[in-house]
Amino acid sequence: MGIVERRERLRNQVRSDIVKTAKEIAREDGWTAVSIRKIAEVIEYSPPILYEYFESKDKLLEAIRVEGFDFLQAEFVKIKSHFRNPEKQLSEVARCIWVFSVENPEIFQVMFNLEGAYCDSKRVYSHAMNIRDNPVWEMIAVLRPKSGEMVTKTYYEWWCLTYGFISITMTTQPRYAFAQAEPIYMEGVRRFIKSIM
Amino acid sequence: MGIVERRERLRNQVRSDIVKTAKEIAREDGWTAVSIRKIAEVIEYSPPILYEYFESKDKLLEAIRVEGFDFLQAEFVKIKSHFRNPEKQLSEVARCIWVFSVENPEIFQVMFNLEGAYCDSKRVYSHAMNIRDNPVWEMIAVLRPKSGEMVTKTYYEWWCLTYGFISITMTTQPRYAFAQAEPIYMEGVRRFIKSIM
DNA sequence: CAGAGAATTTAACCCTGTTAAGTTAAAACT
DNA sequence: AGTTTTAACTTAACAGGGTTAAATTCTCTG
C-alpha cells in the first residue's frame, strides 16, 4: 500500500513549497508583499488549500520563525563542540548570527518582526531565549562562572546587543553597507566579552 | 476677518485629534488594530477626511515617529545642559529613553516598528541617527575624544545597545516585568560606558 | 437670495485573511 | 465493473483594510 505514503510525500512537498514560496516573495519584495493569495498562485493551488497546511498566516510565519531559531541553535551547538575557549565560542556565535542574517534576511526578519514582517507568536522568542539546553548560556557560564541568575542577566544582555546591532543595521543601512558594518559589530561584541570577563 | 483663523484652528484641532486617536487605539489594542476607518469613527468624520490631513496612513505614522524622535532629542539637549559629566549625561540619556518607552509604548513602537507597528519611512531613522546637532554624539565625543569616525562608530554601538535592550524587553517581557528589567538595562549601559572610557 | 467655493460624504475599487458550501477526482467496496 | 464513500480541491462569499472619484451638503460671498 504505497498510496498513503505517496499522499504523505505529496503533502510534505506542498507544505515545503508553501514555505519556500513565502520566503521567495519576501526576499524579492519584502514581507508586506507576502499574501496567502500570492503564495497560492505561485504553487498553483487555490487560496483555501493553504489552510490545510497552516491554520493561519500567522502560523505559517511562526513555522519559518521556528525554523530560523532551530537552525541557529544547531549552529551554536556545533560551535560549542568545535572550540574550547568560551571567548572564541562567543565571538563565533556572534559571527554566525551575523552571517545568517545577511544570507537569510527574510528569515531573520520573521524571527524578529523586522521590515514589515509580523508574527504574533512570542512563544518562540521565549523558547529561544530560554536557558534550558542553551549553548550560549553555557558559554557565558564558563566564561564568567557566577550564579545562574547572574549568567542569565549577562545572557540577556548578550541577546540584546547582538539583536540590536543586526536589526538596526538591517533596518537603517542599505545592503551594500553591511560589509563595512560587520567589523563594527564584531568589535562591539569583543568589547562586551572583555567587559564581562 | 477671524474666519480664516477659526478654520485654521479647527484644522489643527482635527489633525491633532487624528494623531491622538491613533495613539489611543494603539495603546489600548495595539497598532495592528489601528485603521483609518476606526480613527474616522472615533473623531466622527468619514474616512476620506483623514486624507485631507495625511496623504497616507504611512505618513500619519511617520508624523508620530517624528514627534517621538523630536521629543527625545529635546530631552537629550536638556540633559546635556543640566549635567557636566559626560558619563552622567549618557546614563541619564539611557534612563530617559527607558522612561519614555515605558510611558509611551505606542510611540516607541512606531519609532522602531515594534509590535505590529509598521511605518516605511527610513528617512526619520537616518535623521535621528544623524551626527549633525546630535547631543548624544557630542557626549560620547567628550567622553572619548578620538577621531570623528571613531565617535560615530561608538555612537552607533550606543544606539544599538539601548535599542536592543528596550525593544527586546518590550517584545518579550510582560508589562509588570519592566521594573525589574530596568536595573539590568542600566547596568549594561554603565558597563558599556566604562568599556569605552 | 442666488451662486461660487469649500467641506464632507457616499460609493466604489482593489486588496487582504478566512470560511462554508459546492464540486470534482480518487479510492474502496460489493 | 459499477456504485458509493471519502478525500481533494475550487468557487463564492464575508468582513475588513487603504484609497480615490464623484456626488452632495454646507458655508460664505456678492
Short mmCIF file of C-alpha atoms (C1' of nucleotides) in Angstrom, two decimals:
data_model
loop_
_atom_site.label_atom_id
_atom_site.label_comp_id
_atom_site.label_asym_id
_atom_site.label_seq_id
_atom_site.Cartn_x
_atom_site.Cartn_y
_atom_site.Cartn_z
CA MET A 1 0.00 0.00 0.00
CA GLY A 2 2.20 2.81 -1.26
CA ILE A 3 -0.83 5.02 -1.69
CA VAL A 4 -0.83 6.51 1.76
CA GLU A 5 2.93 7.09 1.58
CA ARG A 6 2.63 8.81 -1.77
CA ARG A 7 -0.05 11.06 -0.36
CA GLU A 8 2.16 11.82 2.61
CA ARG A 9 5.06 12.67 0.32
CA LEU A 10 2.86 14.96 -1.74
CA ARG A 11 1.62 16.65 1.40
CA ASN A 12 5.15 17.32 2.59
CA GLN A 13 6.06 18.58 -0.86
CA VAL A 14 3.19 21.06 -0.95
CA ARG A 15 3.92 22.19 2.59
CA SER A 16 7.53 22.93 1.86
CA ASP A 17 6.50 24.62 -1.39
CA ILE A 18 4.31 26.98 0.60
CA VAL A 19 7.12 27.88 2.98
CA LYS A 20 9.61 28.21 0.15
CA THR A 21 7.31 30.44 -1.86
CA ALA A 22 6.59 32.68 1.13
CA LYS A 23 10.31 33.15 1.66
CA GLU A 24 10.93 33.80 -2.02
CA ILE A 25 8.30 36.50 -2.25
CA ALA A 26 9.60 38.04 0.97
CA ARG A 27 13.16 38.01 -0.28
CA GLU A 28 12.21 39.73 -3.52
CA ASP A 29 9.52 42.17 -2.48
CA GLY A 30 9.54 42.15 1.33
CA TRP A 31 7.18 40.58 3.82
CA THR A 32 4.50 43.20 3.25
CA ALA A 33 4.11 41.74 -0.22
CA VAL A 34 3.54 38.20 1.04
CA SER A 35 -0.11 37.21 0.92
CA ILE A 36 -1.96 33.92 1.05
CA ARG A 37 -3.35 34.57 -2.41
CA LYS A 38 0.03 35.24 -3.97
CA ILE A 39 1.53 32.13 -2.47
CA ALA A 40 -1.44 30.13 -3.72
CA GLU A 41 -0.98 31.49 -7.21
CA VAL A 42 2.68 30.52 -7.31
CA ILE A 43 2.14 26.98 -6.07
CA GLU A 44 -0.83 26.72 -8.44
CA TYR A 45 -3.50 25.96 -5.87
CA SER A 46 -6.50 27.91 -4.69
CA PRO A 47 -6.01 30.02 -1.55
CA PRO A 48 -8.01 27.83 0.87
CA ILE A 49 -5.58 24.96 0.29
CA LEU A 50 -3.03 26.75 2.43
CA TYR A 51 -5.30 26.30 5.40
CA GLU A 52 -4.91 22.55 5.03
CA TYR A 53 -1.27 23.06 5.96
CA PHE A 54 -1.25 26.09 8.24
CA GLU A 55 -4.16 27.15 10.36
CA SER A 56 -3.42 30.81 9.68
CA LYS A 57 -0.93 33.09 8.02
CA ASP A 58 0.48 33.77 11.45
CA LYS A 59 1.18 30.07 11.99
CA LEU A 60 2.95 29.92 8.66
CA LEU A 61 5.23 32.74 9.77
CA GLU A 62 5.68 31.02 13.10
CA ALA A 63 6.90 27.90 11.32
CA ILE A 64 9.51 29.94 9.49
CA ARG A 65 10.48 31.64 12.71
CA VAL A 66 10.95 28.31 14.48
CA GLU A 67 12.98 27.04 11.55
CA GLY A 68 15.32 30.01 11.93
CA PHE A 69 15.77 29.65 15.66
CA ASP A 70 16.31 25.92 15.36
CA PHE A 71 18.91 26.39 12.69
CA LEU A 72 20.84 28.89 14.77
CA GLN A 73 20.57 26.73 17.87
CA ALA A 74 22.09 23.82 15.95
CA GLU A 75 24.91 26.02 14.71
CA PHE A 76 25.63 27.16 18.25
CA VAL A 77 25.88 23.56 19.39
CA LYS A 78 28.40 22.88 16.64
CA ILE A 79 30.45 25.94 17.62
CA LYS A 80 30.41 24.86 21.24
CA SER A 81 31.90 21.49 20.38
CA HIS A 82 34.39 22.84 17.83
CA PHE A 83 36.02 25.43 20.06
CA ARG A 84 37.30 25.15 23.60
CA ASN A 85 37.81 28.78 24.52
CA PRO A 86 34.49 30.36 25.60
CA GLU A 87 35.67 33.75 24.38
CA LYS A 88 36.26 32.28 20.95
CA GLN A 89 32.98 30.40 21.12
CA LEU A 90 31.02 33.57 21.79
CA SER A 91 32.64 35.58 19.05
CA GLU A 92 31.97 32.70 16.66
CA VAL A 93 28.34 32.67 17.74
CA ALA A 94 28.15 36.39 17.06
CA ARG A 95 29.68 35.96 13.63
CA CYS A 96 27.32 33.08 12.93
CA ILE A 97 24.27 35.20 13.69
CA TRP A 98 25.59 37.97 11.51
CA VAL A 99 26.26 35.68 8.56
CA PHE A 100 22.84 34.12 8.94
CA SER A 101 21.13 37.48 8.92
CA VAL A 102 23.00 38.54 5.79
CA GLU A 103 22.38 35.30 3.94
CA ASN A 104 18.78 34.82 5.08
CA PRO A 105 17.42 38.27 5.70
CA GLU A 106 13.84 37.18 5.11
CA ILE A 107 14.05 34.52 7.83
CA PHE A 108 15.75 36.90 10.22
CA GLN A 109 13.02 39.42 9.59
CA VAL A 110 10.35 36.95 10.58
CA MET A 111 12.32 35.87 13.63
CA PHE A 112 12.41 39.43 14.91
CA ASN A 113 9.46 41.09 13.22
CA LEU A 114 11.58 43.33 11.09
CA GLU A 115 10.80 45.22 7.90
CA GLY A 116 7.08 44.65 7.92
CA ALA A 117 7.17 41.00 8.89
CA TYR A 118 4.74 40.45 11.72
CA CYS A 119 4.21 37.22 13.57
CA ASP A 120 2.39 37.20 16.88
CA SER A 121 3.94 34.14 18.44
CA LYS A 122 6.01 35.28 21.41
CA ARG A 123 6.17 31.66 22.47
CA VAL A 124 9.07 31.09 20.08
CA TYR A 125 11.02 34.09 21.31
CA SER A 126 10.74 32.86 24.84
CA HIS A 127 11.75 29.39 23.80
CA ALA A 128 14.84 30.67 22.02
CA MET A 129 15.72 32.88 24.95
CA ASN A 130 15.22 30.02 27.35
CA ILE A 131 18.08 28.87 29.49
CA ARG A 132 17.37 25.19 29.22
CA ASP A 133 19.82 23.49 26.87
CA ASN A 134 21.04 26.83 25.64
CA PRO A 135 24.62 26.58 24.38
CA VAL A 136 25.23 30.33 24.53
CA TRP A 137 24.05 30.50 28.13
CA GLU A 138 26.55 27.77 28.95
CA MET A 139 29.36 29.53 27.14
CA ILE A 140 28.77 32.60 29.25
CA ALA A 141 28.59 30.48 32.39
CA VAL A 142 32.04 29.07 31.63
CA LEU A 143 33.46 32.47 30.75
CA ARG A 144 32.11 34.08 33.86
CA PRO A 145 31.36 31.48 36.49
CA LYS A 146 28.89 33.24 38.76
CA SER A 147 25.42 32.46 40.00
CA GLY A 148 22.87 31.19 37.50
CA GLU A 149 20.90 34.37 37.88
CA MET A 150 23.93 36.48 37.01
CA VAL A 151 24.63 34.36 33.96
CA THR A 152 21.05 34.75 32.83
CA LYS A 153 21.37 38.52 33.14
CA THR A 154 24.53 38.53 31.11
CA TYR A 155 22.93 36.23 28.56
CA TYR A 156 20.05 38.65 28.29
CA GLU A 157 22.47 41.50 27.62
CA TRP A 158 24.27 39.45 25.01
CA TRP A 159 21.00 38.83 23.29
CA CYS A 160 20.05 42.49 23.32
CA LEU A 161 23.43 43.56 21.99
CA THR A 162 23.55 41.19 19.03
CA TYR A 163 19.91 41.69 18.21
CA GLY A 164 20.17 45.47 18.49
CA PHE A 165 23.16 45.61 16.25
CA ILE A 166 21.84 43.44 13.49
CA SER A 167 18.31 44.78 13.44
CA ILE A 168 19.43 48.40 13.47
CA THR A 169 21.89 47.67 10.70
CA MET A 170 19.34 45.75 8.69
CA THR A 171 16.76 48.49 9.09
CA THR A 172 18.87 51.59 8.61
CA GLN A 173 21.70 50.54 6.35
CA PRO A 174 21.48 49.70 2.66
CA ARG A 175 22.52 46.21 1.61
CA TYR A 176 25.95 47.24 0.35
CA ALA A 177 26.87 48.82 3.69
CA PHE A 178 26.55 45.54 5.59
CA ALA A 179 30.12 44.53 4.84
CA GLN A 180 31.52 47.63 6.45
CA ALA A 181 29.15 47.33 9.43
CA GLU A 182 30.36 43.84 10.30
CA PRO A 183 33.70 44.82 11.84
CA ILE A 184 31.95 47.44 13.97
CA TYR A 185 29.59 44.75 15.17
CA MET A 186 32.37 42.26 15.87
CA GLU A 187 34.36 44.90 17.71
CA GLY A 188 31.34 45.73 19.84
CA VAL A 189 30.88 42.06 20.62
CA ARG A 190 34.53 41.65 21.57
CA ARG A 191 34.34 44.67 23.83
CA PHE A 192 31.29 43.22 25.50
CA ILE A 193 33.02 39.90 26.07
CA LYS A 194 36.02 41.68 27.59
CA SER A 195 33.78 43.79 29.78
CA ILE A 196 32.19 40.76 31.42
CA MET A 197 35.36 38.75 31.91
CA MET B 1 -11.65 88.54 9.42
CA GLY B 2 -11.43 85.84 12.08
CA ILE B 3 -12.98 83.32 9.74
CA VAL B 4 -9.80 82.05 8.19
CA GLU B 5 -8.16 81.83 11.61
CA ARG B 6 -11.07 79.90 13.01
CA ARG B 7 -10.84 77.49 10.09
CA GLU B 8 -7.13 77.13 10.71
CA ARG B 9 -7.74 76.42 14.39
CA LEU B 10 -10.32 73.80 13.51
CA ARG B 11 -7.94 72.19 11.06
CA ASN B 12 -5.23 71.92 13.69
CA GLN B 13 -7.75 70.56 16.14
CA VAL B 14 -8.87 67.83 13.77
CA ARG B 15 -5.31 66.97 12.88
CA SER B 16 -4.27 66.54 16.46
CA ASP B 17 -7.45 64.58 17.13
CA ILE B 18 -6.45 62.14 14.43
CA VAL B 19 -2.99 61.66 15.90
CA LYS B 20 -4.36 61.41 19.40
CA THR B 21 -6.97 58.85 18.40
CA ALA B 22 -4.43 56.73 16.54
CA LYS B 23 -2.25 56.65 19.62
CA GLU B 24 -5.18 55.86 21.88
CA ILE B 25 -6.32 52.90 19.82
CA ALA B 26 -2.73 51.68 19.61
CA ARG B 27 -2.24 51.98 23.34
CA GLU B 28 -5.38 50.00 24.07
CA ASP B 29 -5.45 47.38 21.33
CA GLY B 30 -2.05 47.61 19.65
CA TRP B 31 -1.05 49.08 16.32
CA THR B 32 -2.49 46.20 14.34
CA ALA B 33 -5.91 47.42 15.49
CA VAL B 34 -5.37 50.95 14.20
CA SER B 35 -7.18 51.60 10.94
CA ILE B 36 -8.20 54.69 9.03
CA ARG B 37 -11.81 53.68 9.37
CA LYS B 38 -11.65 53.26 13.13
CA ILE B 39 -9.94 56.59 13.64
CA ALA B 40 -12.57 58.22 11.45
CA GLU B 41 -15.34 56.68 13.51
CA VAL B 42 -13.87 57.99 16.75
CA ILE B 43 -13.36 61.54 15.51
CA GLU B 44 -16.81 61.39 13.93
CA TYR B 45 -15.79 62.03 10.36
CA SER B 46 -15.90 59.87 7.28
CA PRO B 47 -12.68 58.01 6.39
CA PRO B 48 -11.63 60.14 3.39
CA ILE B 49 -11.32 63.19 5.65
CA LEU B 50 -8.12 61.79 7.05
CA TYR B 51 -6.55 62.20 3.64
CA GLU B 52 -7.05 65.95 3.93
CA TYR B 53 -4.56 65.83 6.78
CA PHE B 54 -2.23 62.94 5.95
CA GLU B 55 -1.54 61.76 2.46
CA SER B 56 -1.48 58.16 3.65
CA LYS B 57 -1.63 56.02 6.74
CA ASP B 58 2.12 55.66 6.49
CA LYS B 59 2.56 59.43 6.64
CA LEU B 60 0.38 59.57 9.73
CA LEU B 61 2.64 57.04 11.41
CA GLU B 62 5.65 58.98 10.21
CA ALA B 63 4.33 62.09 11.91
CA ILE B 64 4.05 60.20 15.19
CA ARG B 65 7.52 58.78 14.71
CA VAL B 66 8.97 62.23 14.12
CA GLU B 67 7.16 63.53 17.18
CA GLY B 68 8.82 60.81 19.26
CA PHE B 69 12.30 61.43 17.96
CA ASP B 70 11.93 65.17 18.35
CA PHE B 71 10.77 64.80 21.92
CA LEU B 72 13.71 62.60 22.82
CA GLN B 73 16.13 64.91 21.06
CA ALA B 74 14.85 67.83 23.11
CA GLU B 75 15.20 65.84 26.31
CA PHE B 76 18.78 64.97 25.41
CA VAL B 77 19.58 68.64 24.90
CA LYS B 78 18.19 69.38 28.35
CA ILE B 79 20.26 66.61 29.90
CA LYS B 80 23.36 67.88 28.16
CA SER B 81 22.96 71.31 29.67
CA HIS B 82 21.94 70.07 33.14
CA PHE B 83 24.90 67.77 33.70
CA ARG B 84 28.59 68.37 33.19
CA ASN B 85 29.96 64.89 33.44
CA PRO B 86 29.58 63.05 30.12
CA GLU B 87 29.36 59.71 31.92
CA LYS B 88 26.43 61.04 33.93
CA GLN B 89 24.93 62.60 30.82
CA LEU B 90 24.95 59.31 28.95
CA SER B 91 23.43 57.31 31.77
CA GLU B 92 20.74 59.98 32.10
CA VAL B 93 20.05 59.72 28.38
CA ALA B 94 19.71 55.98 28.74
CA ARG B 95 17.32 56.35 31.64
CA CYS B 96 15.38 58.96 29.69
CA ILE B 97 14.89 56.60 26.74
CA TRP B 98 13.79 53.84 29.09
CA VAL B 99 11.26 56.01 30.87
CA PHE B 100 9.93 57.28 27.57
CA SER B 101 9.45 53.76 26.25
CA VAL B 102 7.60 52.72 29.39
CA GLU B 103 5.38 55.78 29.48
CA ASN B 104 4.73 55.99 25.75
CA PRO B 105 5.00 52.45 24.46
CA GLU B 106 2.77 53.16 21.47
CA ILE B 107 5.03 55.98 20.26
CA PHE B 108 8.14 53.93 20.85
CA GLN B 109 6.58 51.11 18.85
CA VAL B 110 6.04 53.37 15.86
CA MET B 111 9.53 54.80 16.18
CA PHE B 112 11.05 51.35 15.88
CA ASN B 113 8.37 49.33 14.11
CA LEU B 114 7.65 47.19 17.12
CA GLU B 115 4.64 45.06 17.96
CA GLY B 116 2.94 45.26 14.62
CA ALA B 117 3.51 48.95 14.03
CA TYR B 118 4.88 49.43 10.57
CA CYS B 119 5.98 52.70 9.06
CA ASP B 120 8.12 52.72 5.94
CA SER B 121 9.90 56.00 6.43
CA LYS B 122 13.59 55.24 7.00
CA ARG B 123 14.25 58.91 6.43
CA VAL B 124 13.38 59.60 10.07
CA TYR B 125 15.62 56.89 11.41
CA SER B 126 18.51 58.29 9.48
CA HIS B 127 17.72 61.77 10.66
CA ALA B 128 17.65 60.67 14.29
CA MET B 129 20.85 58.72 13.86
CA ASN B 130 22.47 61.66 12.17
CA ILE B 131 25.54 63.23 13.69
CA ARG B 132 24.63 66.79 12.93
CA ASP B 133 23.50 68.58 16.10
CA ASN B 134 23.25 65.31 17.94
CA PRO B 135 23.72 65.80 21.68
CA VAL B 136 24.48 62.15 22.37
CA TRP B 137 27.15 62.07 19.71
CA GLU B 138 28.76 65.06 21.38
CA MET B 139 28.58 63.47 24.81
CA ILE B 140 30.47 60.48 23.51
CA ALA B 141 32.97 62.75 21.79
CA VAL B 142 33.71 64.42 25.11
CA LEU B 143 33.88 61.15 26.98
CA ARG B 144 36.21 59.59 24.46
CA PRO B 145 37.98 62.25 22.44
CA LYS B 146 39.05 60.39 19.31
CA SER B 147 38.52 60.91 15.60
CA GLY B 148 35.04 61.80 14.41
CA GLU B 149 34.78 58.47 12.68
CA MET B 150 35.57 56.62 15.89
CA VAL B 151 32.97 58.62 17.78
CA THR B 152 30.39 57.81 15.14
CA LYS B 153 31.17 54.12 15.50
CA THR B 154 30.78 54.29 19.24
CA TYR B 155 27.60 56.30 18.84
CA TYR B 156 26.26 53.61 16.56
CA GLU B 157 27.04 50.98 19.17
CA TRP B 158 25.34 53.03 21.85
CA TRP B 159 22.27 53.23 19.71
CA CYS B 160 22.22 49.51 19.06
CA LEU B 161 22.66 48.69 22.73
CA THR B 162 19.85 50.88 24.04
CA TYR B 163 17.54 50.00 21.21
CA GLY B 164 18.25 46.28 21.52
CA PHE B 165 17.63 46.31 25.22
CA ILE B 166 14.38 48.17 25.16
CA SER B 167 12.89 46.51 22.13
CA ILE B 168 13.75 43.02 23.31
CA THR B 169 12.33 43.81 26.72
CA MET B 170 9.20 45.35 25.26
CA THR B 171 8.66 42.43 22.94
CA THR B 172 9.47 39.50 25.20
CA GLN B 173 8.63 40.68 28.68
CA PRO B 174 5.19 41.29 30.13
CA ARG B 175 4.40 44.79 31.33
CA TYR B 176 4.90 44.03 35.01
CA ALA B 177 8.43 42.73 34.40
CA PHE B 178 9.67 46.07 33.07
CA ALA B 179 10.51 47.37 36.50
CA GLN B 180 12.86 44.51 37.21
CA ALA B 181 14.41 44.75 33.73
CA GLU B 182 15.40 48.38 34.20
CA PRO B 183 18.36 47.81 36.54
CA ILE B 184 19.72 45.16 34.16
CA TYR B 185 19.48 47.68 31.37
CA MET B 186 21.12 50.46 33.37
CA GLU B 187 23.89 48.13 34.46
CA GLY B 188 24.51 47.15 30.86
CA VAL B 189 24.63 50.79 29.88
CA ARG B 190 27.09 51.60 32.65
CA ARG B 191 29.31 48.71 31.64
CA PHE B 192 29.27 49.95 28.08
CA ILE B 193 30.24 53.46 29.17
CA LYS B 194 33.09 52.07 31.24
CA SER B 195 34.25 49.88 28.38
CA ILE B 196 34.69 52.84 26.04
CA MET B 197 36.34 55.19 28.53
"C1'" DC C 1 -31.46 85.16 -2.07
"C1'" DA C 2 -28.52 83.01 -5.77
"C1'" DG C 3 -24.29 81.29 -6.91
"C1'" DA C 4 -19.30 80.15 -6.02
"C1'" DG C 5 -16.35 77.63 -3.14
"C1'" DA C 6 -15.01 74.77 0.40
"C1'" DA C 7 -16.05 70.86 3.24
"C1'" DT C 8 -17.71 66.47 3.71
"C1'" DT C 9 -19.83 62.05 2.47
"C1'" DT C 10 -21.25 58.17 -0.45
"C1'" DA C 11 -19.98 54.62 -3.12
"C1'" DA C 12 -16.82 52.23 -5.23
"C1'" DC C 13 -12.18 49.78 -6.37
"C1'" DC C 14 -8.90 46.59 -5.26
"C1'" DC C 15 -6.55 44.46 -1.79
"C1'" DT C 16 -6.31 41.32 2.49
"C1'" DG C 17 -7.25 36.77 5.62
"C1'" DT C 18 -10.54 33.36 6.23
"C1'" DT C 19 -14.57 30.08 5.81
"C1'" DA C 20 -18.83 27.50 4.15
"C1'" DA C 21 -20.66 25.31 0.57
"C1'" DG C 22 -20.29 23.11 -3.66
"C1'" DT C 23 -17.72 20.36 -6.99
"C1'" DT C 24 -14.53 17.17 -8.88
"C1'" DA C 25 -11.46 13.38 -8.62
"C1'" DA C 26 -9.76 9.31 -6.44
"C1'" DA C 27 -10.11 5.29 -3.71
"C1'" DA C 28 -12.86 1.39 -1.61
"C1'" DC C 29 -16.37 -1.87 -1.60
"C1'" DT C 30 -19.80 -5.00 -3.41
"C1'" DA D 1 -17.09 -3.14 -13.36
"C1'" DG D 2 -20.03 -0.03 -11.35
"C1'" DT D 3 -21.53 2.22 -7.24
"C1'" DT D 4 -20.58 4.51 -3.12
"C1'" DT D 5 -17.84 6.67 0.07
"C1'" DT D 6 -14.20 9.80 1.01
"C1'" DA D 7 -10.61 12.73 0.12
"C1'" DA D 8 -9.04 16.78 -2.56
"C1'" DC D 9 -9.90 20.91 -4.28
"C1'" DT D 10 -12.38 25.22 -6.01
"C1'" DT D 11 -15.86 28.76 -6.11
"C1'" DA D 12 -18.04 32.28 -3.90
"C1'" DA D 13 -18.65 34.87 -0.25
"C1'" DC D 14 -17.83 37.63 4.27
"C1'" DA D 15 -15.69 41.14 6.86
"C1'" DG D 16 -12.36 44.25 6.95
"C1'" DG D 17 -8.40 47.07 5.15
"C1'" DG D 18 -6.30 51.64 2.34
"C1'" DT D 19 -7.54 54.75 -1.02
"C1'" DT D 20 -9.98 57.68 -4.60
"C1'" DA D 21 -13.61 59.77 -7.81
"C1'" DA D 22 -17.88 61.51 -7.85
"C1'" DA D 23 -21.77 63.38 -5.67
"C1'" DT D 24 -23.53 66.02 -2.07
"C1'" DT D 25 -24.07 69.20 1.59
"C1'" DC D 26 -22.73 73.20 3.83
"C1'" DT D 27 -20.74 77.95 4.19
"C1'" DC D 28 -19.52 82.14 2.81
"C1'" DT D 29 -19.74 85.99 -0.75
"C1'" DG D 30 -21.75 89.13 -3.86
#
